[in-house]
């Protein structure tokens, strides 16, 4: 006799939390996320269906497999994962657990999910992020991004928080978090851009302008022939 787990029929999709790395497609037209552990090789969209990472043809989440979207119940438990060195540049995701799911003591493993909010941590220098820039590594066809501030964004192919939200679609909100994990005032993105989003965009444009001016100054010092004027 097989013991069957009790079936749940919630009126609203359960909420879960996880961490992931934001990614941008090679052609710059799509945005999504990639996991930090088991499913890291399979980037996913804001609204997506799970696939078995082992290549089996069963439908996730299979009871005798680890496939499916993983998340935890407690936001603090997900934030704690951001303390490790290898996860410092990851973002915190708030997700809706959709489709069939298996409930565990600490979280869920589901067939489908929707990312509602992504919270970007501070830049490596400690300042609040205004953009996501090339982290220097990626997956085939995808560049992994990391939070950066206006002062550190130069020459790193950045996309603003609002720009990432628009590329990702499905109503995603991207929030810039302060060093302590709280939202940084005036730095939210999602939907139609408002005053906070325009402030972040302006800071990013100013950083790009400063970088171009520095490059022009260097070219002027070299002279028309490409060599120094001395």
PDB file of C-alpha atoms in Angstrom:
ATOM      1  CA  UNK A   1       0.000   0.000   0.000  1.00  0.00           C
ATOM      2  CA  UNK A   2       1.483   3.331  -1.100  1.00  0.00           C
ATOM      3  CA  UNK A   3       1.257   6.283   1.231  1.00  0.00           C
ATOM      4  CA  UNK A   4      -0.031   9.293  -0.676  1.00  0.00           C
ATOM      5  CA  UNK A   5       0.815  12.837   0.356  1.00  0.00           C
ATOM      6  CA  UNK A   6      -2.141  15.115   1.152  1.00  0.00           C
ATOM      7  CA  UNK A   7      -3.239  17.285  -1.780  1.00  0.00           C
ATOM      8  CA  UNK A   8      -3.280  21.075  -1.329  1.00  0.00           C
ATOM      9  CA  UNK A   9      -5.608  23.420  -3.192  1.00  0.00           C
ATOM     10  CA  UNK A  10      -4.653  26.941  -2.076  1.00  0.00           C
ATOM     11  CA  UNK A  11      -6.766  29.903  -3.150  1.00  0.00           C
ATOM     12  CA  UNK A  12      -3.577  31.884  -3.890  1.00  0.00           C
ATOM     13  CA  UNK A  13      -0.219  30.586  -5.165  1.00  0.00           C
ATOM     14  CA  UNK A  14       2.243  30.081  -2.301  1.00  0.00           C
ATOM     15  CA  UNK A  15       5.117  32.542  -2.046  1.00  0.00           C
ATOM     16  CA  UNK A  16       8.722  31.413  -1.899  1.00  0.00           C
ATOM     17  CA  UNK A  17      12.205  32.954  -1.841  1.00  0.00           C
ATOM     18  CA  UNK A  18      15.463  31.971  -3.532  1.00  0.00           C
ATOM     19  CA  UNK A  19      18.672  33.473  -4.870  1.00  0.00           C
ATOM     20  CA  UNK A  20      19.879  33.474  -8.474  1.00  0.00           C
ATOM     21  CA  UNK A  21      22.176  35.286 -10.879  1.00  0.00           C
ATOM     22  CA  UNK A  22      20.564  37.654 -13.409  1.00  0.00           C
ATOM     23  CA  UNK A  23      21.493  36.825 -17.005  1.00  0.00           C
ATOM     24  CA  UNK A  24      21.277  38.626 -20.351  1.00  0.00           C
ATOM     25  CA  UNK A  25      21.132  36.802 -23.675  1.00  0.00           C
ATOM     26  CA  UNK A  26      24.083  37.070 -26.043  1.00  0.00           C
ATOM     27  CA  UNK A  27      22.136  39.349 -28.412  1.00  0.00           C
ATOM     28  CA  UNK A  28      20.900  41.519 -25.539  1.00  0.00           C
ATOM     29  CA  UNK A  29      17.200  40.986 -26.262  1.00  0.00           C
ATOM     30  CA  UNK A  30      16.202  38.659 -23.395  1.00  0.00           C
ATOM     31  CA  UNK A  31      16.746  38.646 -19.646  1.00  0.00           C
ATOM     32  CA  UNK A  32      16.293  35.936 -17.057  1.00  0.00           C
ATOM     33  CA  UNK A  33      18.004  34.133 -14.209  1.00  0.00           C
ATOM     34  CA  UNK A  34      20.233  31.141 -13.562  1.00  0.00           C
ATOM     35  CA  UNK A  35      20.351  29.163 -10.342  1.00  0.00           C
ATOM     36  CA  UNK A  36      23.270  28.934  -7.940  1.00  0.00           C
ATOM     37  CA  UNK A  37      23.299  25.163  -7.448  1.00  0.00           C
ATOM     38  CA  UNK A  38      21.588  22.199  -9.096  1.00  0.00           C
ATOM     39  CA  UNK A  39      19.770  24.046 -11.914  1.00  0.00           C
ATOM     40  CA  UNK A  40      22.545  26.528 -12.665  1.00  0.00           C
ATOM     41  CA  UNK A  41      23.101  25.141 -16.163  1.00  0.00           C
ATOM     42  CA  UNK A  42      19.524  25.921 -17.252  1.00  0.00           C
ATOM     43  CA  UNK A  43      18.705  29.681 -17.329  1.00  0.00           C
ATOM     44  CA  UNK A  44      15.004  30.419 -16.900  1.00  0.00           C
ATOM     45  CA  UNK A  45      12.590  33.253 -17.597  1.00  0.00           C
ATOM     46  CA  UNK A  46      10.410  35.231 -15.237  1.00  0.00           C
ATOM     47  CA  UNK A  47       7.490  32.885 -15.978  1.00  0.00           C
ATOM     48  CA  UNK A  48       8.772  29.434 -16.830  1.00  0.00           C
ATOM     49  CA  UNK A  49       8.299  25.680 -16.568  1.00  0.00           C
ATOM     50  CA  UNK A  50      10.856  23.467 -14.870  1.00  0.00           C
ATOM     51  CA  UNK A  51      12.897  20.871 -16.768  1.00  0.00           C
ATOM     52  CA  UNK A  52      14.664  17.856 -15.359  1.00  0.00           C
ATOM     53  CA  UNK A  53      18.336  18.782 -15.024  1.00  0.00           C
ATOM     54  CA  UNK A  54      19.283  15.116 -15.476  1.00  0.00           C
ATOM     55  CA  UNK A  55      17.556  14.867 -18.844  1.00  0.00           C
ATOM     56  CA  UNK A  56      14.839  12.441 -17.781  1.00  0.00           C
ATOM     57  CA  UNK A  57      11.496  12.743 -19.542  1.00  0.00           C
ATOM     58  CA  UNK A  58       9.330  12.697 -16.436  1.00  0.00           C
ATOM     59  CA  UNK A  59       7.310  15.743 -15.473  1.00  0.00           C
ATOM     60  CA  UNK A  60       8.877  17.855 -12.675  1.00  0.00           C
ATOM     61  CA  UNK A  61       8.690  17.744  -9.759  1.00  0.00           C
ATOM     62  CA  UNK A  62       9.169  13.978  -9.735  1.00  0.00           C
ATOM     63  CA  UNK A  63       9.073  12.486  -6.248  1.00  0.00           C
ATOM     64  CA  UNK A  64      12.192  10.352  -6.790  1.00  0.00           C
ATOM     65  CA  UNK A  65      14.224  13.105  -8.467  1.00  0.00           C
ATOM     66  CA  UNK A  66      15.585  16.517  -7.499  1.00  0.00           C
ATOM     67  CA  UNK A  67      14.051  18.318 -10.496  1.00  0.00           C
ATOM     68  CA  UNK A  68      11.753  21.320 -10.254  1.00  0.00           C
ATOM     69  CA  UNK A  69      12.099  24.922  -9.130  1.00  0.00           C
ATOM     70  CA  UNK A  70      13.403  25.066  -5.561  1.00  0.00           C
ATOM     71  CA  UNK A  71      12.597  27.833  -3.090  1.00  0.00           C
ATOM     72  CA  UNK A  72      12.320  28.320   0.675  1.00  0.00           C
ATOM     73  CA  UNK A  73       9.434  29.586   2.831  1.00  0.00           C
ATOM     74  CA  UNK A  74      11.450  32.109   4.805  1.00  0.00           C
ATOM     75  CA  UNK A  75      12.933  35.235   3.216  1.00  0.00           C
ATOM     76  CA  UNK A  76      15.631  35.417   5.901  1.00  0.00           C
ATOM     77  CA  UNK A  77      16.783  31.890   5.025  1.00  0.00           C
ATOM     78  CA  UNK A  78      17.277  32.915   1.385  1.00  0.00           C
ATOM     79  CA  UNK A  79      19.045  36.148   2.379  1.00  0.00           C
ATOM     80  CA  UNK A  80      21.448  34.133   4.529  1.00  0.00           C
ATOM     81  CA  UNK A  81      22.727  32.402   1.377  1.00  0.00           C
ATOM     82  CA  UNK A  82      23.917  35.782   0.067  1.00  0.00           C
ATOM     83  CA  UNK A  83      26.535  35.916   2.834  1.00  0.00           C
ATOM     84  CA  UNK A  84      28.754  33.294   1.200  1.00  0.00           C
ATOM     85  CA  UNK A  85      31.577  34.527  -1.026  1.00  0.00           C
ATOM     86  CA  UNK A  86      30.376  32.745  -4.167  1.00  0.00           C
ATOM     87  CA  UNK A  87      26.854  34.176  -3.845  1.00  0.00           C
ATOM     88  CA  UNK A  88      27.605  37.817  -2.978  1.00  0.00           C
ATOM     89  CA  UNK A  89      26.691  39.017  -6.489  1.00  0.00           C
ATOM     90  CA  UNK A  90      23.444  37.002  -6.689  1.00  0.00           C
ATOM     91  CA  UNK A  91      20.022  38.629  -6.343  1.00  0.00           C
ATOM     92  CA  UNK A  92      17.158  37.724  -4.016  1.00  0.00           C
ATOM     93  CA  UNK A  93      13.997  36.527  -5.779  1.00  0.00           C
ATOM     94  CA  UNK A  94      10.429  36.503  -4.499  1.00  0.00           C
ATOM     95  CA  UNK A  95       8.479  33.940  -6.503  1.00  0.00           C
ATOM     96  CA  UNK A  96       4.971  32.551  -6.891  1.00  0.00           C
ATOM     97  CA  UNK A  97       4.913  28.755  -6.680  1.00  0.00           C
ATOM     98  CA  UNK A  98       2.766  27.534  -9.595  1.00  0.00           C
ATOM     99  CA  UNK A  99       1.572  24.204 -10.934  1.00  0.00           C
ATOM    100  CA  UNK A 100       2.164  20.959  -9.074  1.00  0.00           C
ATOM    101  CA  UNK A 101       4.529  21.258  -6.121  1.00  0.00           C
ATOM    102  CA  UNK A 102       5.982  19.217  -3.312  1.00  0.00           C
ATOM    103  CA  UNK A 103       6.128  20.906   0.066  1.00  0.00           C
ATOM    104  CA  UNK A 104       9.116  20.339   2.317  1.00  0.00           C
ATOM    105  CA  UNK A 105       9.905  21.500   5.819  1.00  0.00           C
ATOM    106  CA  UNK A 106      11.865  24.487   4.527  1.00  0.00           C
ATOM    107  CA  UNK A 107      10.253  25.178   1.167  1.00  0.00           C
ATOM    108  CA  UNK A 108       8.853  23.949  -2.133  1.00  0.00           C
ATOM    109  CA  UNK A 109       9.871  22.108  -5.287  1.00  0.00           C
ATOM    110  CA  UNK A 110       7.506  23.069  -8.096  1.00  0.00           C
ATOM    111  CA  UNK A 111       6.715  22.470 -11.758  1.00  0.00           C
ATOM    112  CA  UNK A 112       6.333  26.155 -12.593  1.00  0.00           C
ATOM    113  CA  UNK A 113       7.151  29.518 -11.074  1.00  0.00           C
ATOM    114  CA  UNK A 114       6.808  33.232 -11.624  1.00  0.00           C
ATOM    115  CA  UNK A 115       9.445  35.659 -10.388  1.00  0.00           C
ATOM    116  CA  UNK A 116       7.618  38.666  -8.960  1.00  0.00           C
ATOM    117  CA  UNK A 117      10.474  40.698  -7.483  1.00  0.00           C
ATOM    118  CA  UNK A 118      14.255  40.656  -7.791  1.00  0.00           C
ATOM    119  CA  UNK A 119      16.280  42.536  -5.180  1.00  0.00           C
ATOM    120  CA  UNK A 120      19.791  43.466  -6.272  1.00  0.00           C
ATOM    121  CA  UNK A 121      22.313  43.796  -3.485  1.00  0.00           C
ATOM    122  CA  UNK A 122      24.933  46.536  -3.250  1.00  0.00           C
ATOM    123  CA  UNK A 123      27.825  46.991  -5.659  1.00  0.00           C
ATOM    124  CA  UNK A 124      31.120  45.367  -4.743  1.00  0.00           C
ATOM    125  CA  UNK A 125      32.279  48.756  -3.414  1.00  0.00           C
ATOM    126  CA  UNK A 126      29.316  48.908  -1.018  1.00  0.00           C
ATOM    127  CA  UNK A 127      27.229  51.581  -2.768  1.00  0.00           C
ATOM    128  CA  UNK A 128      23.628  50.971  -3.837  1.00  0.00           C
ATOM    129  CA  UNK A 129      23.281  49.482  -7.316  1.00  0.00           C
ATOM    130  CA  UNK A 130      21.839  51.462 -10.236  1.00  0.00           C
ATOM    131  CA  UNK A 131      22.466  48.847 -12.924  1.00  0.00           C
ATOM    132  CA  UNK A 132      23.444  45.266 -13.677  1.00  0.00           C
ATOM    133  CA  UNK A 133      26.732  44.793 -15.535  1.00  0.00           C
ATOM    134  CA  UNK A 134      28.748  41.967 -17.055  1.00  0.00           C
ATOM    135  CA  UNK A 135      30.105  39.838 -14.210  1.00  0.00           C
ATOM    136  CA  UNK A 136      32.859  38.346 -16.360  1.00  0.00           C
ATOM    137  CA  UNK A 137      31.382  34.850 -16.708  1.00  0.00           C
ATOM    138  CA  UNK A 138      28.255  33.156 -17.998  1.00  0.00           C
ATOM    139  CA  UNK A 139      26.521  30.185 -19.582  1.00  0.00           C
ATOM    140  CA  UNK A 140      26.429  29.270 -23.290  1.00  0.00           C
ATOM    141  CA  UNK A 141      24.450  32.065 -24.947  1.00  0.00           C
ATOM    142  CA  UNK A 142      23.973  33.995 -21.686  1.00  0.00           C
ATOM    143  CA  UNK A 143      26.068  36.600 -19.856  1.00  0.00           C
ATOM    144  CA  UNK A 144      25.778  36.655 -16.076  1.00  0.00           C
ATOM    145  CA  UNK A 145      25.241  40.124 -14.608  1.00  0.00           C
ATOM    146  CA  UNK A 146      26.138  41.610 -11.229  1.00  0.00           C
ATOM    147  CA  UNK A 147      24.873  44.725  -9.380  1.00  0.00           C
ATOM    148  CA  UNK A 148      26.997  47.852  -9.897  1.00  0.00           C
ATOM    149  CA  UNK A 149      26.810  51.455  -8.740  1.00  0.00           C
ATOM    150  CA  UNK A 150      27.170  54.530 -10.950  1.00  0.00           C
ATOM    151  CA  UNK A 151      30.843  54.900 -10.080  1.00  0.00           C
ATOM    152  CA  UNK A 152      31.834  51.325 -10.982  1.00  0.00           C
ATOM    153  CA  UNK A 153      29.740  50.856 -14.110  1.00  0.00           C
ATOM    154  CA  UNK A 154      32.272  52.165 -16.649  1.00  0.00           C
ATOM    155  CA  UNK A 155      33.128  49.904 -19.554  1.00  0.00           C
ATOM    156  CA  UNK A 156      31.163  46.891 -18.267  1.00  0.00           C
ATOM    157  CA  UNK A 157      28.231  46.766 -20.751  1.00  0.00           C
ATOM    158  CA  UNK A 158      25.568  47.684 -18.158  1.00  0.00           C
ATOM    159  CA  UNK A 159      21.789  47.437 -18.332  1.00  0.00           C
ATOM    160  CA  UNK A 160      19.745  49.581 -15.965  1.00  0.00           C
ATOM    161  CA  UNK A 161      17.437  47.977 -13.415  1.00  0.00           C
ATOM    162  CA  UNK A 162      14.423  49.292 -15.319  1.00  0.00           C
ATOM    163  CA  UNK A 163      15.899  48.047 -18.598  1.00  0.00           C
ATOM    164  CA  UNK A 164      16.409  44.555 -17.188  1.00  0.00           C
ATOM    165  CA  UNK A 165      12.819  44.496 -15.910  1.00  0.00           C
ATOM    166  CA  UNK A 166      11.507  45.479 -19.351  1.00  0.00           C
ATOM    167  CA  UNK A 167      13.565  42.814 -21.119  1.00  0.00           C
ATOM    168  CA  UNK A 168      12.478  40.143 -18.634  1.00  0.00           C
ATOM    169  CA  UNK A 169       8.794  41.081 -18.960  1.00  0.00           C
ATOM    170  CA  UNK A 170       5.777  39.557 -17.171  1.00  0.00           C
ATOM    171  CA  UNK A 171       5.560  42.441 -14.706  1.00  0.00           C
ATOM    172  CA  UNK A 172       8.901  41.790 -13.011  1.00  0.00           C
ATOM    173  CA  UNK A 173       9.970  44.388 -10.454  1.00  0.00           C
ATOM    174  CA  UNK A 174      13.677  44.973  -9.818  1.00  0.00           C
ATOM    175  CA  UNK A 175      14.625  46.635  -6.540  1.00  0.00           C
ATOM    176  CA  UNK A 176      18.010  47.982  -5.504  1.00  0.00           C
ATOM    177  CA  UNK A 177      18.733  46.913  -1.934  1.00  0.00           C
ATOM    178  CA  UNK A 178      20.978  48.664   0.565  1.00  0.00           C
ATOM    179  CA  UNK A 179      23.880  46.939   2.306  1.00  0.00           C
ATOM    180  CA  UNK A 180      21.625  45.734   5.108  1.00  0.00           C
ATOM    181  CA  UNK A 181      19.099  44.200   2.713  1.00  0.00           C
ATOM    182  CA  UNK A 182      16.560  47.035   2.967  1.00  0.00           C
ATOM    183  CA  UNK A 183      15.359  48.725  -0.228  1.00  0.00           C
ATOM    184  CA  UNK A 184      17.370  51.769  -1.203  1.00  0.00           C
ATOM    185  CA  UNK A 185      15.105  54.848  -1.452  1.00  0.00           C
ATOM    186  CA  UNK A 186      14.225  55.894  -4.980  1.00  0.00           C
ATOM    187  CA  UNK A 187      15.722  52.900  -6.763  1.00  0.00           C
ATOM    188  CA  UNK A 188      12.857  50.650  -7.835  1.00  0.00           C
ATOM    189  CA  UNK A 189      12.044  49.437 -11.313  1.00  0.00           C
ATOM    190  CA  UNK A 190       9.199  47.638 -13.022  1.00  0.00           C
ATOM    191  CA  UNK A 191       6.383  48.521 -15.368  1.00  0.00           C
ATOM    192  CA  UNK A 192       6.304  52.080 -16.691  1.00  0.00           C
ATOM    193  CA  UNK A 193       9.304  54.142 -15.550  1.00  0.00           C
ATOM    194  CA  UNK A 194       8.577  56.803 -12.955  1.00  0.00           C
ATOM    195  CA  UNK A 195      10.700  59.344 -11.096  1.00  0.00           C
ATOM    196  CA  UNK A 196      12.823  56.752  -9.168  1.00  0.00           C
ATOM    197  CA  UNK A 197      13.541  54.791 -12.345  1.00  0.00           C
ATOM    198  CA  UNK A 198      14.482  57.974 -14.240  1.00  0.00           C
ATOM    199  CA  UNK A 199      16.851  58.978 -11.426  1.00  0.00           C
ATOM    200  CA  UNK A 200      18.613  55.624 -11.722  1.00  0.00           C
ATOM    201  CA  UNK A 201      18.719  55.908 -15.531  1.00  0.00           C
ATOM    202  CA  UNK A 202      20.205  59.406 -15.257  1.00  0.00           C
ATOM    203  CA  UNK A 203      22.934  58.203 -12.895  1.00  0.00           C
ATOM    204  CA  UNK A 204      23.787  55.416 -15.316  1.00  0.00           C
ATOM    205  CA  UNK A 205      23.924  57.799 -18.283  1.00  0.00           C
ATOM    206  CA  UNK A 206      26.147  60.186 -16.319  1.00  0.00           C
ATOM    207  CA  UNK A 207      28.553  57.331 -15.553  1.00  0.00           C
ATOM    208  CA  UNK A 208      28.699  56.446 -19.245  1.00  0.00           C
ATOM    209  CA  UNK A 209      29.294  60.095 -20.171  1.00  0.00           C
ATOM    210  CA  UNK A 210      32.159  60.363 -17.668  1.00  0.00           C
ATOM    211  CA  UNK A 211      33.732  57.238 -19.176  1.00  0.00           C
ATOM    212  CA  UNK A 212      33.476  58.596 -22.740  1.00  0.00           C
ATOM    213  CA  UNK A 213      34.980  61.910 -21.683  1.00  0.00           C
ATOM    214  CA  UNK A 214      37.920  60.133 -20.066  1.00  0.00           C
ATOM    215  CA  UNK A 215      38.489  58.139 -23.266  1.00  0.00           C
ATOM    216  CA  UNK A 216      38.387  61.301 -25.381  1.00  0.00           C
ATOM    217  CA  UNK A 217      40.874  62.943 -23.043  1.00  0.00           C
ATOM    218  CA  UNK A 218      43.262  59.995 -23.427  1.00  0.00           C
ATOM    219  CA  UNK A 219      42.976  60.140 -27.223  1.00  0.00           C
ATOM    220  CA  UNK A 220      43.707  63.873 -27.127  1.00  0.00           C
ATOM    221  CA  UNK A 221      46.863  63.287 -25.107  1.00  0.00           C
ATOM    222  CA  UNK A 222      48.126  60.751 -27.676  1.00  0.00           C
ATOM    223  CA  UNK A 223      47.717  63.184 -30.568  1.00  0.00           C
ATOM    224  CA  UNK A 224      46.325  62.594 -34.077  1.00  0.00           C
ATOM    225  CA  UNK A 225      48.938  59.958 -34.904  1.00  0.00           C
ATOM    226  CA  UNK A 226      48.109  57.782 -31.926  1.00  0.00           C
ATOM    227  CA  UNK A 227      51.396  58.548 -30.138  1.00  0.00           C
ATOM    228  CA  UNK A 228      52.188  60.842 -27.269  1.00  0.00           C
ATOM    229  CA  UNK A 229      52.625  64.586 -27.864  1.00  0.00           C
ATOM    230  CA  UNK A 230      55.835  64.820 -25.861  1.00  0.00           C
TER     231      UNK A 230
END
